[in-house]
Amino acid sequence: MLDKIIEDCGKIGDIEWIYFEGGEPFLYLPIMIYGIERSKKRGFKVGVVSNGYWAVTVEDAIEWLKPLRDLEINEFCLSNDEYHGLKEEVDRVRNGVIAAKKLGIKSVVLSVGKCAEKLLGQYRYETVLMYRGRAAIKLVDKAEKKPWAEFKECPYENLEDPERVHIDPLGYVHVCQGISIGNVERMSLSKIFEAYKPKKHPIIGPLIEGGPARLAESYKIKGDEFYADACHFCYDVRCKLREKFPDILAPTIMYGEGEK
Ligand code: SF4
């Protein structure tokens, strides 16, 4: 399947980068290495995102990263913030960054909000917290909320002309976490893109027209009065629409249930 996807990325034409990310891609090390090798051979730039759980010491981390150095990956990202763990996890990310530097691999620390003090010297990329997936369930209680009618656009994804998609282990192609535009087990990636008509898509169409507010109105979904952000509202509406659109609002694991 990996071969087929990478091959097909070449046919699509304007794909530049392939990222291997999680979950945690180092849990599938041989498969990840194979995928990187194939992607590089096809001429793609390659990035890897990890939480660095394997970087117990700098010496260990160097051994884990040597194959990535040998394959000349273009970017190596380590996730660190308070949602990815505290002292031990920070030390592991630091070990990973030091090891990458020693091997001459460009590394970036990704964090939702501020990353740990110890990592502040590193090149880092900070994003805001989006209340979708588990964050929409576990973190919303502490957030300030706004009336649902204010969320009239999707603030983060270019749904009309996506600049990136995620392909999960079950083959679903996501334009945003839990919004699938097809499955590579059933149709090739290039055909999925060819068939993509965002404005006619039953979930993406309303989101383009008027954000989560339009999506809720289109299907007469009665949600709460207030939400933490557009993603929190979007996620709640989608949870209520899952029975109607089981193949689009998938897989179940994206909605906090067992993998199916
Ligand atoms: S969860 Fe909804 S509103 Fe948030 S980025 Fe995704 S599609 Fe846009």
Tab-separated table of C-alpha atoms and ligand atoms in Angstrom:
chain	number	residue	atom	x	y	z
A	1	MET	CA	0.000	0.000	0.000
A	2	LEU	CA	2.811	2.407	0.924
A	3	ASP	CA	4.443	1.786	-2.489
A	4	LYS	CA	1.156	2.456	-4.245
A	5	ILE	CA	0.586	5.720	-2.372
A	6	ILE	CA	4.118	7.023	-2.981
A	7	GLU	CA	3.945	6.016	-6.641
A	8	ASP	CA	0.636	7.795	-6.976
A	9	CYS	CA	1.949	10.966	-5.282
A	10	GLY	CA	4.376	11.175	-8.219
A	11	LYS	CA	1.449	11.132	-10.667
A	12	ILE	CA	-0.399	13.964	-8.935
A	13	GLY	CA	2.307	16.395	-9.971
A	14	ASP	CA	2.473	19.208	-7.454
A	15	ILE	CA	3.296	17.231	-4.305
A	16	GLU	CA	6.659	18.316	-2.902
A	17	TRP	CA	6.843	16.877	0.609
A	18	ILE	CA	5.925	13.566	2.248
A	19	TYR	CA	5.847	13.516	6.046
A	20	PHE	CA	5.859	10.446	8.248
A	21	GLU	CA	4.061	11.313	11.454
A	22	GLY	CA	1.822	9.827	14.116
A	23	GLY	CA	0.601	8.660	16.364
A	24	GLU	CA	4.281	7.852	16.544
A	25	PRO	CA	6.074	6.686	13.379
A	26	PHE	CA	9.135	5.312	15.238
A	27	LEU	CA	6.866	2.520	16.544
A	28	TYR	CA	6.925	1.225	12.951
A	29	LEU	CA	10.617	1.903	12.347
A	30	PRO	CA	11.306	-0.585	9.500
A	31	ILE	CA	8.170	0.501	7.641
A	32	MET	CA	9.011	4.177	8.146
A	33	ILE	CA	12.566	3.631	6.858
A	34	TYR	CA	11.192	1.784	3.841
A	35	GLY	CA	8.722	4.612	3.166
A	36	ILE	CA	11.422	7.285	3.471
A	37	GLU	CA	13.680	5.361	1.105
A	38	ARG	CA	10.953	4.999	-1.517
A	39	SER	CA	9.895	8.640	-1.161
A	40	LYS	CA	13.445	9.926	-1.573
A	41	LYS	CA	13.959	7.684	-4.609
A	42	ARG	CA	10.854	9.239	-6.176
A	43	GLY	CA	12.356	12.696	-5.593
A	44	PHE	CA	10.167	13.933	-2.710
A	45	LYS	CA	11.420	15.957	0.215
A	46	VAL	CA	10.826	13.987	3.399
A	47	GLY	CA	9.992	15.052	6.948
A	48	VAL	CA	9.464	12.995	10.096
A	49	VAL	CA	7.540	14.027	13.227
A	50	SER	CA	8.108	12.184	16.511
A	51	ASN	CA	7.611	12.656	20.239
A	52	GLY	CA	11.180	11.398	20.815
A	53	TYR	CA	10.181	8.595	23.233
A	54	TRP	CA	13.183	6.583	21.990
A	55	ALA	CA	15.796	9.275	22.799
A	56	VAL	CA	16.593	7.958	26.288
A	57	THR	CA	20.173	9.228	26.014
A	58	VAL	CA	21.970	11.249	23.338
A	59	GLU	CA	23.969	8.127	22.404
A	60	ASP	CA	20.763	6.098	21.964
A	61	ALA	CA	19.196	8.876	19.936
A	62	ILE	CA	22.192	8.997	17.583
A	63	GLU	CA	21.750	5.282	16.810
A	64	TRP	CA	17.999	5.721	16.171
A	65	LEU	CA	18.645	8.669	13.877
A	66	LYS	CA	21.548	7.306	11.836
A	67	PRO	CA	19.288	5.625	9.225
A	68	LEU	CA	17.418	8.926	8.773
A	69	ARG	CA	20.723	10.754	8.300
A	70	ASP	CA	21.849	8.138	5.775
A	71	LEU	CA	18.604	8.600	3.832
A	72	GLU	CA	19.138	12.378	3.894
A	73	ILE	CA	15.756	13.358	5.308
A	74	ASN	CA	15.017	17.054	4.876
A	75	GLU	CA	13.375	17.880	8.194
A	76	PHE	CA	13.075	16.179	11.537
A	77	CYS	CA	10.433	17.494	13.961
A	78	LEU	CA	10.082	16.702	17.636
A	79	SER	CA	6.886	17.532	19.488
A	80	ASN	CA	7.168	19.124	22.872
A	81	ASP	CA	4.667	21.012	24.992
A	82	GLU	CA	2.773	20.433	28.216
A	83	TYR	CA	0.357	18.103	26.380
A	84	HIS	CA	3.231	15.805	25.359
A	85	GLY	CA	4.585	15.359	28.871
A	86	LEU	CA	6.838	17.010	31.390
A	87	LYS	CA	10.382	16.398	32.668
A	88	GLU	CA	11.302	13.022	31.202
A	89	GLU	CA	9.689	13.817	27.849
A	90	VAL	CA	11.445	17.191	27.659
A	91	ASP	CA	14.801	15.501	28.318
A	92	ARG	CA	14.120	13.028	25.515
A	93	VAL	CA	13.243	15.751	23.037
A	94	ARG	CA	16.419	17.577	24.057
A	95	ASN	CA	18.456	14.398	23.514
A	96	GLY	CA	16.833	14.025	20.103
A	97	VAL	CA	17.658	17.610	19.131
A	98	ILE	CA	21.296	17.253	20.268
A	99	ALA	CA	21.657	13.937	18.416
A	100	ALA	CA	20.144	15.403	15.241
A	101	LYS	CA	22.568	18.337	15.425
A	102	LYS	CA	25.542	15.978	15.833
A	103	LEU	CA	24.422	14.039	12.760
A	104	GLY	CA	23.800	17.180	10.715
A	105	ILE	CA	19.996	16.668	10.494
A	106	LYS	CA	17.885	19.820	10.493
A	107	SER	CA	15.534	19.619	13.490
A	108	VAL	CA	12.523	21.646	14.598
A	109	VAL	CA	10.653	21.550	17.918
A	110	LEU	CA	6.893	21.726	17.403
A	111	SER	CA	4.773	22.910	20.285
A	112	VAL	CA	1.184	23.788	21.009
A	113	GLY	CA	1.722	27.021	22.933
A	114	LYS	CA	5.103	27.511	24.621
A	115	CYS	CA	7.622	24.688	24.553
A	116	ALA	CA	9.705	23.840	27.618
A	117	GLU	CA	12.273	26.386	28.849
A	118	LYS	CA	15.106	23.934	28.194
A	119	LEU	CA	14.248	23.830	24.506
A	120	LEU	CA	13.810	27.536	23.932
A	121	GLY	CA	17.172	27.860	22.182
A	122	GLN	CA	16.075	25.464	19.435
A	123	TYR	CA	14.455	26.396	16.179
A	124	ARG	CA	10.800	25.928	17.052
A	125	TYR	CA	7.360	26.268	15.596
A	126	GLU	CA	4.566	27.166	17.960
A	127	THR	CA	0.894	26.690	17.104
A	128	VAL	CA	-2.299	27.572	18.946
A	129	LEU	CA	-4.355	24.939	20.733
A	130	MET	CA	-7.234	23.745	18.523
A	131	TYR	CA	-10.120	22.126	20.342
A	132	ARG	CA	-10.646	19.094	18.132
A	133	GLY	CA	-10.297	15.344	18.763
A	134	ARG	CA	-9.256	14.567	22.325
A	135	ALA	CA	-8.685	18.274	23.068
A	136	ALA	CA	-12.385	18.895	22.344
A	137	ILE	CA	-13.260	16.365	25.051
A	138	LYS	CA	-10.556	16.789	27.676
A	139	LEU	CA	-9.480	20.441	27.602
A	140	VAL	CA	-12.540	22.530	26.778
A	141	ASP	CA	-13.722	22.965	30.354
A	142	LYS	CA	-10.931	25.470	31.061
A	143	ALA	CA	-11.391	27.458	27.818
A	144	GLU	CA	-13.290	30.721	27.422
A	145	LYS	CA	-16.286	30.205	25.150
A	146	LYS	CA	-18.064	32.235	22.460
A	147	PRO	CA	-21.582	31.959	20.951
A	148	TRP	CA	-21.803	29.301	18.201
A	149	ALA	CA	-23.084	31.775	15.594
A	150	GLU	CA	-19.694	33.546	15.616
A	151	PHE	CA	-17.942	30.546	14.050
A	152	LYS	CA	-18.650	31.266	10.410
A	153	GLU	CA	-15.438	30.021	8.857
A	154	CYS	CA	-12.827	27.317	9.140
A	155	PRO	CA	-9.782	29.203	10.434
A	156	TYR	CA	-7.031	26.683	9.752
A	157	GLU	CA	-7.532	24.513	6.659
A	158	ASN	CA	-7.748	25.511	3.010
A	159	LEU	CA	-10.614	23.118	2.298
A	160	GLU	CA	-11.243	24.367	-1.206
A	161	ASP	CA	-7.715	23.698	-2.379
A	162	PRO	CA	-5.961	21.628	0.307
A	163	GLU	CA	-2.216	22.177	0.586
A	164	ARG	CA	-1.773	18.974	2.580
A	165	VAL	CA	-3.702	15.830	3.425
A	166	HIS	CA	-3.127	13.116	5.998
A	167	ILE	CA	-3.368	9.425	5.141
A	168	ASP	CA	-3.994	7.238	8.184
A	169	PRO	CA	-3.087	3.540	8.677
A	170	LEU	CA	-6.594	2.504	7.597
A	171	GLY	CA	-6.195	4.339	4.287
A	172	TYR	CA	-8.513	7.295	4.974
A	173	VAL	CA	-7.397	10.563	3.370
A	174	HIS	CA	-8.155	13.485	5.694
A	175	VAL	CA	-8.381	17.154	4.780
A	176	CYS	CA	-8.804	17.810	8.485
A	177	GLN	CA	-8.629	15.251	11.271
A	178	GLY	CA	-11.780	13.068	10.923
A	179	ILE	CA	-13.008	14.508	7.597
A	180	SER	CA	-12.216	11.952	4.921
A	181	ILE	CA	-12.321	12.592	1.180
A	182	GLY	CA	-11.719	8.943	0.255
A	183	ASN	CA	-9.797	5.822	1.137
A	184	VAL	CA	-6.667	4.670	-0.698
A	185	GLU	CA	-7.638	1.034	-0.033
A	186	ARG	CA	-10.587	1.593	-2.370
A	187	MET	CA	-9.390	4.250	-4.820
A	188	SER	CA	-5.994	5.617	-5.815
A	189	LEU	CA	-4.893	8.927	-4.312
A	190	SER	CA	-4.769	10.593	-7.723
A	191	LYS	CA	-8.358	9.470	-8.451
A	192	ILE	CA	-9.481	10.712	-5.027
A	193	PHE	CA	-8.057	14.154	-5.867
A	194	GLU	CA	-9.578	14.088	-9.347
A	195	ALA	CA	-12.998	13.297	-7.873
A	196	TYR	CA	-12.713	15.938	-5.135
A	197	LYS	CA	-15.483	18.532	-5.537
A	198	PRO	CA	-15.200	20.467	-2.285
A	199	LYS	CA	-18.237	22.710	-2.726
A	200	LYS	CA	-20.469	19.686	-3.423
A	201	HIS	CA	-19.086	17.630	-0.563
A	202	PRO	CA	-21.804	17.173	2.132
A	203	ILE	CA	-19.500	18.184	5.014
A	204	ILE	CA	-16.812	20.288	3.344
A	205	GLY	CA	-19.274	22.272	1.179
A	206	PRO	CA	-21.113	23.835	4.152
A	207	LEU	CA	-17.808	24.400	5.975
A	208	ILE	CA	-16.496	26.378	2.982
A	209	GLU	CA	-19.752	28.332	2.692
A	210	GLY	CA	-20.078	29.397	6.318
A	211	GLY	CA	-17.883	27.396	8.678
A	212	PRO	CA	-19.172	25.144	11.456
A	213	ALA	CA	-22.226	27.426	11.910
A	214	ARG	CA	-23.374	26.658	8.350
A	215	LEU	CA	-22.640	22.967	8.802
A	216	ALA	CA	-24.895	22.861	11.889
A	217	GLU	CA	-27.644	24.862	10.174
A	218	SER	CA	-27.521	22.702	7.019
A	219	TYR	CA	-28.411	19.577	8.973
A	220	LYS	CA	-30.493	21.281	11.709
A	221	ILE	CA	-28.070	20.177	14.391
A	222	LYS	CA	-28.826	21.603	17.809
A	223	GLY	CA	-25.560	22.001	19.687
A	224	ASP	CA	-24.523	23.996	22.737
A	225	GLU	CA	-24.868	27.755	22.904
A	226	PHE	CA	-21.154	28.411	23.425
A	227	TYR	CA	-17.948	26.827	22.122
A	228	ALA	CA	-14.207	27.212	22.785
A	229	ASP	CA	-13.347	27.780	19.117
A	230	ALA	CA	-14.474	26.920	15.576
A	231	CYS	CA	-12.861	23.464	15.788
A	232	HIS	CA	-14.666	22.611	19.020
A	233	PHE	CA	-18.004	23.490	17.407
A	234	CYS	CA	-17.083	21.720	14.151
A	235	TYR	CA	-16.081	18.579	16.038
A	236	ASP	CA	-19.297	18.550	18.072
A	237	VAL	CA	-21.480	18.938	14.972
A	238	ARG	CA	-19.543	16.217	13.161
A	239	CYS	CA	-19.957	13.836	16.124
A	240	LYS	CA	-23.712	14.338	15.769
A	241	LEU	CA	-23.546	13.651	12.012
A	242	ARG	CA	-21.455	10.510	12.131
A	243	GLU	CA	-24.326	8.069	11.731
A	244	LYS	CA	-25.446	9.901	8.613
A	245	PHE	CA	-21.967	10.058	7.057
A	246	PRO	CA	-20.029	7.056	8.430
A	247	ASP	CA	-17.588	6.901	5.496
A	248	ILE	CA	-16.729	10.600	5.571
A	249	LEU	CA	-16.597	11.206	9.318
A	250	ALA	CA	-14.144	8.417	9.896
A	251	PRO	CA	-12.405	6.453	11.262
A	252	THR	CA	-14.082	5.964	14.640
A	253	ILE	CA	-10.767	6.392	16.468
A	254	MET	CA	-10.760	10.060	15.372
A	255	TYR	CA	-13.970	10.446	17.357
A	256	GLY	CA	-12.676	8.926	20.561
A	257	GLU	CA	-13.890	5.345	19.929
A	258	GLY	CA	-12.108	2.049	19.211
A	259	GLU	CA	-10.396	1.535	15.862
A	260	LYS	CA	-12.755	0.230	13.133
B	1	SF4	S1	-12.003	21.142	12.858
B	1	SF4	FE1	-13.377	22.104	11.363
B	1	SF4	S2	-13.096	24.297	11.727
B	1	SF4	FE2	-11.335	23.275	12.665
B	1	SF4	S3	-9.741	23.233	11.100
B	1	SF4	FE3	-10.913	21.318	10.902
B	1	SF4	S4	-12.464	21.724	9.370
B	1	SF4	FE4	-11.692	23.697	10.077
